[in-house]
Coordinates of C-alpha atoms and ligand atoms in Angstrom, one line a residue:
M767 CA 52.4 105.7 146.4
S768 CA 52.6 105.1 150.2
G769 CA 49.3 105.3 152.3
A770 CA 50.7 108.6 153.8
M771 CA 51.5 110.1 150.3
A772 CA 48.0 109.0 149.1
K773 CA 46.4 110.7 152.2
A774 CA 48.4 113.8 151.4
A775 CA 47.5 113.7 147.8
V776 CA 43.8 114.0 148.7
R777 CA 44.1 117.0 150.9
P778 CA 41.6 119.6 149.7
V779 CA 43.3 122.4 147.7
A780 CA 40.6 124.6 146.4
I781 CA 39.9 126.4 149.7
K782 CA 43.2 128.3 149.6
A783 CA 41.9 130.8 147.0
D784 CA 39.0 133.1 148.1
P785 CA 35.9 131.3 146.4
P786 CA 34.4 133.2 143.5
T787 CA 30.9 134.7 144.4
T788 CA 29.1 133.9 141.2
H789 CA 29.4 130.0 141.6
R790 CA 25.9 128.5 142.4
S791 CA 25.6 125.2 144.3
D792 CA 23.5 124.4 147.3
D793 CA 25.5 121.6 148.7
W794 CA 29.0 120.6 149.5
K795 CA 30.3 119.0 146.4
A796 CA 33.0 116.4 146.3
T797 CA 34.4 115.4 143.0
R798 CA 36.6 112.3 142.6
T799 CA 37.8 111.5 139.1
S800 CA 40.3 108.8 138.3
H801 CA 41.5 107.9 134.8
R802 CA 43.9 105.3 136.2
P803 CA 42.2 102.6 138.4
G804 CA 43.2 102.8 142.1
F805 CA 44.9 106.2 141.7
L806 CA 43.2 108.9 143.9
L807 CA 43.0 112.4 142.6
P808 CA 42.9 115.3 144.9
V809 CA 39.4 115.7 146.3
V810 CA 38.3 119.3 145.6
F811 CA 35.7 120.9 148.0
T812 CA 34.1 124.0 146.5
V813 CA 32.6 126.1 149.2
P814 CA 28.9 126.8 148.1
Q815 CA 28.7 130.5 147.6
P816 CA 25.5 132.6 147.5
H817 CA 24.9 134.5 144.2
P818 CA 24.4 138.2 144.5
M819 CA 21.1 138.2 142.8
D820 CA 19.6 135.2 144.9
V821 CA 16.2 135.6 146.5
F822 CA 14.6 133.7 149.5
R823 CA 11.2 132.0 149.2
V824 CA 9.7 131.6 152.8
N825 CA 6.6 129.8 153.8
G826 CA 5.9 131.0 157.4
S827 CA 4.2 130.0 160.6
R828 CA 6.2 126.9 161.5
P829 CA 7.8 126.8 164.9
L830 CA 11.6 126.4 164.7
R831 CA 13.2 123.7 166.6
G832 CA 16.7 122.5 167.3
T833 CA 20.2 123.8 167.9
V834 CA 22.3 126.3 166.0
H835 CA 25.9 127.2 166.5
T836 CA 27.0 130.9 166.2
S837 CA 29.8 131.9 163.8
G838 CA 32.6 134.2 164.6
A839 CA 31.6 137.9 164.9
K840 CA 31.8 139.9 161.7
N841 CA 32.1 143.1 163.6
A842 CA 35.0 141.7 165.5
A843 CA 36.8 140.0 162.7
L844 CA 37.1 143.2 160.5
P845 CA 39.1 145.2 163.0
L846 CA 41.1 142.2 163.9
F847 CA 42.2 141.8 160.3
A848 CA 43.2 145.4 160.4
A849 CA 45.2 144.9 163.6
A850 CA 47.2 142.2 162.0
L851 CA 48.8 145.0 159.8
L852 CA 50.5 146.3 163.0
S853 CA 53.2 143.6 162.9
D854 CA 55.6 142.5 160.1
E855 CA 55.1 138.9 161.5
T856 CA 52.3 136.5 160.7
V857 CA 49.1 136.8 162.6
T858 CA 46.6 133.9 162.4
I859 CA 43.0 134.6 162.9
E860 CA 40.7 131.6 163.7
N861 CA 36.8 131.2 163.8
V862 CA 36.5 134.0 161.1
P863 CA 32.9 133.8 159.6
D864 CA 32.7 133.0 155.9
L865 CA 31.2 136.2 154.6
S866 CA 31.5 138.5 151.7
D867 CA 32.6 141.4 154.0
I868 CA 35.6 139.3 155.2
R869 CA 36.6 138.7 151.6
F870 CA 36.4 142.4 150.8
M871 CA 38.6 143.1 153.8
A872 CA 41.2 140.6 152.5
E873 CA 41.1 142.2 149.0
I874 CA 41.7 145.8 150.4
M875 CA 44.5 144.5 152.6
R876 CA 46.3 142.7 149.7
H877 CA 45.9 145.9 147.8
I878 CA 48.0 147.8 150.3
G879 CA 50.6 145.0 150.1
A880 CA 49.7 142.5 152.9
D881 CA 49.9 138.7 152.2
V882 CA 46.4 137.5 153.2
E883 CA 45.9 133.8 153.0
R884 CA 42.9 131.6 153.8
S885 CA 44.1 128.3 155.3
D886 CA 40.6 126.9 155.8
A887 CA 37.0 127.9 155.7
N888 CA 37.3 129.9 158.9
T889 CA 41.1 130.6 159.4
W890 CA 43.1 133.4 157.8
K891 CA 46.8 134.2 157.9
V892 CA 48.0 137.8 157.5
H893 CA 51.6 138.7 156.9
A894 CA 52.2 142.3 156.4
R895 CA 56.0 142.5 155.6
K896 CA 55.7 145.6 153.5
L897 CA 52.7 148.1 153.1
T898 CA 51.7 151.0 151.0
N899 CA 49.6 153.8 152.5
H900 CA 46.9 154.3 149.9
A901 CA 43.4 152.7 150.3
P902 CA 41.4 153.7 147.1
Y903 CA 37.7 154.7 147.0
E904 CA 36.7 151.9 144.7
L905 CA 37.6 149.4 147.5
V906 CA 36.7 151.5 150.7
R907 CA 33.2 152.3 149.4
K908 CA 32.4 148.7 149.3
M909 CA 32.8 148.4 153.0
R910 CA 32.9 151.2 155.7
A911 CA 34.9 149.1 158.1
S912 CA 38.1 149.5 156.0
V913 CA 38.4 153.0 157.6
C914 CA 40.0 151.2 160.5
L915 CA 43.0 150.6 158.3
M916 CA 44.0 154.2 159.1
G917 CA 45.3 153.4 162.6
P918 CA 47.7 150.6 161.5
L919 CA 48.9 152.4 158.4
I920 CA 50.0 155.5 160.4
D921 CA 51.8 153.3 162.9
R922 CA 53.6 151.3 160.2
L923 CA 54.3 154.1 157.7
R924 CA 53.6 157.4 159.6
S925 CA 51.2 158.4 156.9
A926 CA 47.9 157.2 155.3
V927 CA 45.7 158.2 152.4
V928 CA 42.4 156.4 152.8
S929 CA 39.2 157.2 151.0
L930 CA 36.3 158.5 153.0
P931 CA 33.8 155.8 153.2
G932 CA 30.7 157.5 151.6
G933 CA 27.1 157.3 152.4
C934 CA 25.2 154.4 154.2
V935 CA 21.4 153.5 154.0
I936 CA 21.1 153.3 157.8
G937 CA 21.9 156.9 158.1
P938 CA 24.7 159.5 158.4
R939 CA 27.9 157.9 159.5
P940 CA 30.6 160.5 159.8
I941 CA 34.1 159.7 161.0
D942 CA 34.8 163.1 162.7
L943 CA 35.6 161.3 166.1
H944 CA 38.1 159.1 164.3
L945 CA 39.9 162.2 162.8
K946 CA 39.5 164.1 166.2
G947 CA 41.4 161.2 167.8
F948 CA 44.2 161.1 165.1
S949 CA 44.6 164.8 165.4
G950 CA 44.8 164.4 169.3
L951 CA 47.6 161.9 168.7
G952 CA 49.6 164.5 166.9
C953 CA 48.6 163.7 163.3
G954 CA 48.2 166.2 160.6
V955 CA 44.7 165.6 159.2
S956 CA 43.4 166.9 155.9
I957 CA 40.6 165.9 153.5
E958 CA 41.4 166.3 149.8
G959 CA 39.5 164.8 146.7
G960 CA 37.4 162.5 148.9
Y961 CA 40.6 161.2 150.7
V962 CA 41.7 161.5 154.2
H963 CA 45.4 162.4 154.4
L964 CA 47.1 161.5 157.7
D965 CA 50.6 162.8 158.4
A966 CA 51.8 160.9 161.5
R967 CA 55.5 162.0 161.6
H968 CA 54.9 163.5 165.1
L969 CA 52.7 160.8 166.5
H970 CA 52.6 160.7 170.3
G971 CA 50.4 159.4 173.1
A972 CA 47.6 161.9 174.4
D973 CA 44.5 162.2 176.6
L974 CA 41.6 161.8 174.3
F975 CA 37.7 162.1 174.7
L976 CA 35.9 160.0 171.9
G977 CA 32.2 160.5 173.0
G978 CA 29.9 161.8 170.2
R979 CA 26.3 162.9 169.8
H980 CA 25.2 159.3 169.9
G981 CA 27.7 158.0 172.5
S982 CA 30.9 156.1 172.0
T983 CA 32.0 154.9 168.5
A984 CA 33.0 151.3 168.1
L985 CA 35.2 151.4 165.0
G986 CA 36.5 154.9 166.1
T987 CA 37.7 153.4 169.3
A988 CA 39.3 150.5 167.4
N989 CA 41.0 152.9 165.1
I990 CA 42.5 155.2 167.7
L991 CA 43.4 152.2 169.9
M992 CA 45.4 150.7 167.0
A993 CA 47.2 154.0 166.4
A994 CA 48.0 154.3 170.1
V995 CA 49.7 150.9 170.7
L996 CA 52.8 152.0 168.7
A997 CA 52.6 155.7 169.5
P998 CA 55.4 156.8 171.8
G999 CA 54.0 157.7 175.3
T1000 CA 50.8 157.1 177.1
T1001 CA 47.3 157.5 175.6
R1002 CA 44.0 157.6 177.7
I1003 CA 40.9 157.2 175.8
E1004 CA 37.9 158.4 177.6
S1005 CA 34.4 157.5 176.5
A1006 CA 35.8 154.6 174.6
A1007 CA 33.4 152.0 173.2
C1008 CA 33.3 148.8 175.3
E1009 CA 31.5 146.6 172.8
P1010 CA 32.5 142.8 173.0
E1011 CA 34.1 143.3 169.6
V1012 CA 36.4 146.1 171.0
V1013 CA 37.3 143.9 173.9
D1014 CA 38.2 141.1 171.5
L1015 CA 40.6 143.5 169.5
C1016 CA 42.2 144.5 172.9
R1017 CA 42.8 140.7 173.5
L1018 CA 44.5 140.3 170.1
L1019 CA 46.6 143.5 170.6
R1020 CA 47.8 142.3 174.0
A1021 CA 48.7 138.9 172.4
M1022 CA 50.8 140.8 169.9
G1023 CA 52.7 142.6 172.7
A1024 CA 50.5 145.8 173.2
R1025 CA 50.1 147.4 176.7
I1026 CA 46.5 148.3 177.3
D1027 CA 44.6 148.7 180.6
G1028 CA 40.9 149.3 181.3
I1029 CA 39.8 146.7 178.8
G1030 CA 36.0 146.3 178.8
S1031 CA 35.5 149.9 180.3
H1032 CA 34.8 153.2 178.8
A1033 CA 38.4 154.4 179.8
L1034 CA 41.3 152.7 178.1
V1035 CA 45.0 153.4 178.9
V1036 CA 47.6 152.5 176.4
E1037 CA 51.4 152.5 176.9
G1038 CA 53.0 152.8 173.4
V1039 CA 55.6 150.1 172.6
E1040 CA 58.4 149.9 170.0
R1041 CA 57.0 147.1 167.8
L1042 CA 54.3 144.2 167.9
H1043 CA 55.0 140.6 167.1
G1044 CA 52.8 137.8 165.5
A1045 CA 50.0 135.9 167.3
T1046 CA 47.2 133.5 166.8
H1047 CA 43.7 134.7 167.8
R1048 CA 40.2 133.1 167.9
V1049 CA 37.3 135.5 167.1
I1050 CA 34.5 135.7 169.6
S1051 CA 31.1 134.5 168.7
D1052 CA 28.7 136.8 167.0
R1053 CA 26.2 138.2 169.6
I1054 CA 24.1 139.8 166.9
E1055 CA 23.7 136.6 164.9
A1056 CA 23.0 134.8 168.2
G1057 CA 20.4 137.3 169.1
T1058 CA 18.8 137.1 165.6
F1059 CA 18.3 133.3 166.0
L1060 CA 16.9 133.8 169.6
I1061 CA 14.3 136.1 168.2
A1062 CA 13.6 133.7 165.3
G1063 CA 12.8 131.2 168.0
A1064 CA 10.6 133.6 169.9
I1065 CA 8.6 134.9 166.7
T1066 CA 7.8 131.5 165.5
G1067 CA 6.8 130.0 168.9
G1068 CA 9.6 127.6 168.7
D1069 CA 12.2 125.9 170.8
V1070 CA 15.7 127.1 169.7
T1071 CA 19.0 126.6 171.4
V1072 CA 21.9 128.9 170.4
E1073 CA 25.3 127.6 171.1
G1074 CA 28.2 130.0 171.4
A1075 CA 25.8 132.7 172.5
R1076 CA 27.3 134.4 175.6
A1077 CA 24.5 135.6 177.8
S1078 CA 26.8 138.3 179.2
D1079 CA 27.1 139.8 175.7
L1080 CA 23.3 139.6 175.2
A1081 CA 22.2 140.8 178.6
A1082 CA 20.1 143.7 177.2
L1083 CA 18.3 141.6 174.7
L1084 CA 17.6 138.7 177.2
D1085 CA 16.3 141.3 179.6
K1086 CA 13.9 142.6 176.9
L1087 CA 12.8 139.1 175.8
R1088 CA 12.1 138.2 179.4
E1089 CA 10.2 141.5 179.9
C1090 CA 8.0 140.8 176.9
G1091 CA 7.2 137.4 178.4
V1092 CA 9.4 135.0 176.2
P1093 CA 10.6 132.0 178.3
I1094 CA 14.4 132.0 178.2
E1095 CA 16.9 129.4 179.6
S1096 CA 20.7 129.7 179.9
P1097 CA 21.9 126.1 180.1
A1098 CA 25.5 127.1 180.1
P1099 CA 27.5 130.5 180.1
D1100 CA 27.8 130.3 176.3
C1101 CA 24.4 128.8 175.5
V1102 CA 20.9 130.3 175.5
R1103 CA 17.6 128.6 174.8
V1104 CA 14.3 130.1 173.8
R1105 CA 11.3 128.0 174.9
A1106 CA 8.6 129.8 173.1
D1107 CA 6.9 126.5 172.4
R1108 CA 5.8 126.5 176.1
P1109 CA 2.5 128.3 177.0
H1110 CA 3.2 132.0 177.5
S1111 CA 1.8 135.3 176.5
R1112 CA 3.9 138.0 175.0
K1113 CA 3.2 141.5 175.9
A1114 CA 4.2 144.9 174.3
I1115 CA 7.4 146.6 175.6
D1116 CA 9.5 149.7 174.9
V1117 CA 13.0 149.5 173.7
I1118 CA 15.7 152.2 173.4
T1119 CA 19.0 151.4 171.6
M1120 CA 22.3 152.4 173.1
P1121 CA 26.0 151.7 172.7
H1122 CA 27.0 148.5 174.6
P1123 CA 25.9 147.4 177.2
G1124 CA 22.7 149.0 176.1
F1125 CA 20.3 147.4 173.7
A1126 CA 22.2 146.8 170.4
T1127 CA 21.1 148.9 167.4
D1128 CA 21.9 145.9 165.2
L1129 CA 19.0 144.0 166.9
Q1130 CA 16.6 146.8 166.5
A1131 CA 15.1 145.8 163.3
Q1132 CA 14.6 142.1 164.4
M1133 CA 12.9 143.4 167.6
C1134 CA 10.5 145.5 165.5
A1135 CA 9.5 142.3 163.7
L1136 CA 8.8 140.6 167.0
M1137 CA 6.8 143.6 168.4
A1138 CA 4.8 143.7 165.0
V1139 CA 3.2 140.3 166.1
T1140 CA 3.0 141.0 169.8
P1141 CA -0.3 142.2 171.3
G1142 CA -0.3 145.9 172.4
L1143 CA 1.6 149.1 171.7
S1144 CA 5.4 149.0 171.6
I1145 CA 7.7 151.9 171.2
I1146 CA 11.2 151.2 169.8
T1147 CA 13.6 154.2 169.9
E1148 CA 16.7 154.3 167.9
K1149 CA 19.3 156.4 169.6
V1150 CA 22.4 155.2 167.8
F1151 CA 21.3 155.6 164.1
P1152 CA 18.1 157.7 164.4
N1153 CA 17.0 156.9 160.7
R1154 CA 17.6 153.3 160.8
F1155 CA 14.1 152.1 159.8
M1156 CA 14.5 150.9 156.2
H1157 CA 12.9 147.7 157.2
V1158 CA 9.6 149.4 158.3
P1159 CA 7.9 149.9 154.9
E1160 CA 8.7 146.4 154.0
L1161 CA 7.1 145.0 157.2
Q1162 CA 4.1 147.3 156.5
R1163 CA 3.9 145.4 153.2
M1164 CA 3.3 142.3 155.3
G1165 CA 0.5 144.1 157.1
A1166 CA 2.4 145.4 160.1
D1167 CA 0.9 148.5 161.8
I1168 CA 4.0 150.6 162.4
A1169 CA 4.3 154.5 162.4
I1170 CA 7.6 156.3 162.5
E1171 CA 7.9 159.4 164.8
G1172 CA 11.3 160.9 164.7
P1173 CA 13.8 158.3 166.0
S1174 CA 10.9 156.0 167.3
A1175 CA 8.8 153.3 165.7
I1176 CA 5.3 153.1 167.3
I1177 CA 4.2 149.6 166.7
K1178 CA 0.5 148.3 167.2
G1179 CA 1.1 144.4 167.6
L1180 CA -1.2 142.2 165.5
S1181 CA -2.0 138.6 165.8
R1182 CA -0.4 137.8 162.4
L1183 CA 1.4 139.1 159.4
S1184 CA 0.8 137.8 155.8
G1185 CA 3.5 136.7 153.4
A1186 CA 4.4 139.2 150.7
P1187 CA 7.2 140.0 148.2
V1188 CA 9.6 142.4 150.0
M1189 CA 13.0 144.0 149.3
A1190 CA 16.1 143.9 151.6
S1191 CA 17.9 147.3 152.0
D1192 CA 20.6 146.6 154.4
L1193 CA 22.1 143.7 156.6
R1194 CA 19.9 143.9 159.7
A1195 CA 16.8 145.1 157.9
S1196 CA 17.0 141.9 155.8
A1197 CA 17.3 139.8 158.8
A1198 CA 14.1 141.4 160.2
L1199 CA 12.3 140.6 157.0
V1200 CA 13.4 137.0 157.1
L1201 CA 12.1 136.7 160.7
A1202 CA 8.8 138.4 159.8
A1203 CA 8.4 136.0 156.8
L1204 CA 9.1 133.0 159.1
A1205 CA 6.1 134.2 161.4
A1206 CA 3.8 135.3 158.5
H1207 CA 1.0 133.3 157.1
G1208 CA 1.6 132.2 153.5
E1209 CA 4.4 132.8 151.1
S1210 CA 7.1 135.7 151.2
W1211 CA 9.6 136.5 148.6
I1212 CA 12.8 138.3 149.8
Q1213 CA 14.9 140.1 147.2
R1214 CA 18.5 141.4 147.4
V1215 CA 19.5 138.8 150.0
Y1216 CA 23.1 139.7 149.2
H1217 CA 22.6 142.2 152.1
I1218 CA 22.1 139.4 154.5
D1219 CA 25.0 137.4 153.2
R1220 CA 27.3 140.2 154.2
G1221 CA 26.7 139.3 157.9
Y1222 CA 25.2 136.0 158.3
E1223 CA 26.9 132.7 157.1
R1224 CA 24.4 130.8 155.1
I1225 CA 21.5 131.8 157.2
D1226 CA 19.0 129.9 154.8
L1227 CA 20.8 126.6 155.5
R1228 CA 20.8 127.0 159.2
L1229 CA 17.2 128.0 159.4
K1230 CA 16.3 125.2 157.3
R1231 CA 18.0 122.8 159.7
L1232 CA 15.7 124.3 162.4
G1233 CA 12.7 123.4 160.3
A1234 CA 12.0 126.6 158.5
A1235 CA 10.5 126.4 155.1
I1236 CA 13.0 128.7 153.4
E1237 CA 14.7 128.4 149.9
R1238 CA 17.5 130.3 148.3
L1239 CA 16.7 130.6 144.6
P1240 CA 18.1 132.3 141.5
A1241 CA 16.2 135.7 141.0
D1242 CA 14.8 134.4 137.7
Q1243 CA 12.9 131.7 139.6
M1244 CA 10.8 134.5 141.2
P1245 CA 7.3 135.0 139.6
K1246 CA 7.6 138.0 137.4
H1247 CA 4.5 139.7 138.7
L1248 CA 6.1 139.7 142.2
D1249 CA 9.5 141.1 141.1
G1250 CA 10.1 144.5 142.8
E1251 CA 13.3 145.2 141.0
P1252 CA 13.1 148.4 138.9
G1253 CA 13.0 148.1 135.1
Ligands
EPZ2539 C1 29.9 149.5 164.3 O1 29.8 150.6 163.3 C2 29.3 148.2 163.5 N1 30.0 148.0 162.4 C3 27.9 148.5 163.2 O2 27.2 147.4 162.7 C4 27.1 148.8 164.5 O3 25.8 149.2 164.1 C5 27.7 150.1 165.1 O4 29.2 149.9 165.4 C6 27.1 150.5 166.5 O5 27.1 149.3 167.3 C7 31.1 147.4 162.4 O6 31.6 147.0 163.5 C8 31.7 146.9 161.1 P1 29.7 153.7 165.5 P2 30.5 151.9 163.6 O7 30.9 154.6 165.2 O8 31.8 151.7 164.4 C9 28.2 158.3 165.3 C10 26.1 145.9 161.3 O9 24.9 145.8 161.0 N2 29.6 158.5 164.9 O10 29.8 153.0 166.9 O11 30.7 152.5 162.3 C11 27.6 157.4 164.3 O12 27.1 158.0 163.1 C12 26.8 147.3 161.4 O13 26.9 145.0 161.5 C13 29.9 159.9 164.8 O14 29.0 160.7 165.0 O15 29.4 152.8 164.5 C14 26.5 156.7 165.0 O16 25.4 157.4 165.1 C15 25.9 148.4 161.0 N3 31.2 160.2 164.5 C16 27.2 156.4 166.4 O17 28.2 157.4 166.4 C17 32.1 159.3 164.3 O18 33.3 159.6 164.0 C18 27.7 155.0 166.6 O19 28.6 154.6 165.4 C19 31.8 157.9 164.4 C20 30.6 157.6 164.8

């Protein structure tokens, strides 16, 4: 067998299939077996996958040090996957984070007929030759973002039957603005049996206002934008969301041939076109993940550099970290460094979450953890999801002094927290518990970390590389008397 063939023979093959989630190994494994001397068998790489019932054991109060690189943004990748359905040609999406939510989205898209292939750990190819218009409850309920399949389906099939997403622990998450937008674009909209039925035979461009009680809507803007790009005529979307993830979606749509103006502003103008073609797109880096690592550096008194963190996307967070006294450097446009290992004194501040460019609601819980160990009285007000305080009772278990008054957390900063067994409830709440455990004295056990695996690619391994004493363990290794699981 020639050198070239031998090389071809050892190309990894396992990554093509979405890796199963139950597999347990904590390290890259390479197996090489040969029953004939000198004959190389294909090297199979198994991507280590978290187990749904894993727990984290964390020993805190160690300053983090080092550099971490951000993954692609989950909240950009999900609408980008949906946008790939707008063309019957192949769309390649690179820098996709390796997360359970992404695999869910691929599963739903295959269910409606698209070919969705993973060509390596972070690259996916979507080819939606033919589609069906029905997205069932049992899939949609697993992940809200699948509501943004509605836009592409009505464009390709002029109809869609998509399950309503159902409840969410962070609070009420209606999709009335999405439906108002579709109705404005000439769709017939009805809800029957828990499903949204959209009839788009008379789809057309229109002037729309998408602002709601809590400001603009990110996925709502994405959904309507995707419907408008193939709708005959001109669509103006006022009070559109301008999150970096929405801007990233506009970039892909333009690369596919869409005509969109006002990108990055609250006013988008879309000229409908006949069809869209294939494209290749690289997902932007995850500003929420970057912000979480920056707060991890601040809360542990460490020196952490976050590569891929675009200061422009993090302006509100960096402004608040500076205001509370955390030394911040920006060595490059896409790199931010926390120098909390330098002498500095942190002080209490007030934070109000808002749609972008305001302070991100997805960093609110992590900021609560930081303020819980910052001297003085802080008030953190949640204006986007007013009930989003599931992390507070768990932080109180670690000794935090926090009171909830309506949409605000009133935080009396303490000199330290103590390690405790705690339970994650949702993605960002679990990130806050990990940060609090990294700062706390003693040992913490964090259960239901599957929540964090939905939005952070192997956060345990990356924190470990920054010097954190964190371990991912099977749930049965948690001392029984600490186990908070019911029954
Ligand atoms: C996106 O959710 C993100 N999810 C959320 O991140 C993020 O918290 C949120 O935007 C706000 O930034 C994804 O991108 C997958 P919204 P989305 O519509 O689009 C109300 C995470 O942790 N609203 O911008 O669903 C809504 O109830 C997740 O990664 C209506 O009233 O949020 C909320 O109060 C959690 N009617 C506000 O608007 C609607 O039709 C903003 O929600 C739609 C929204």
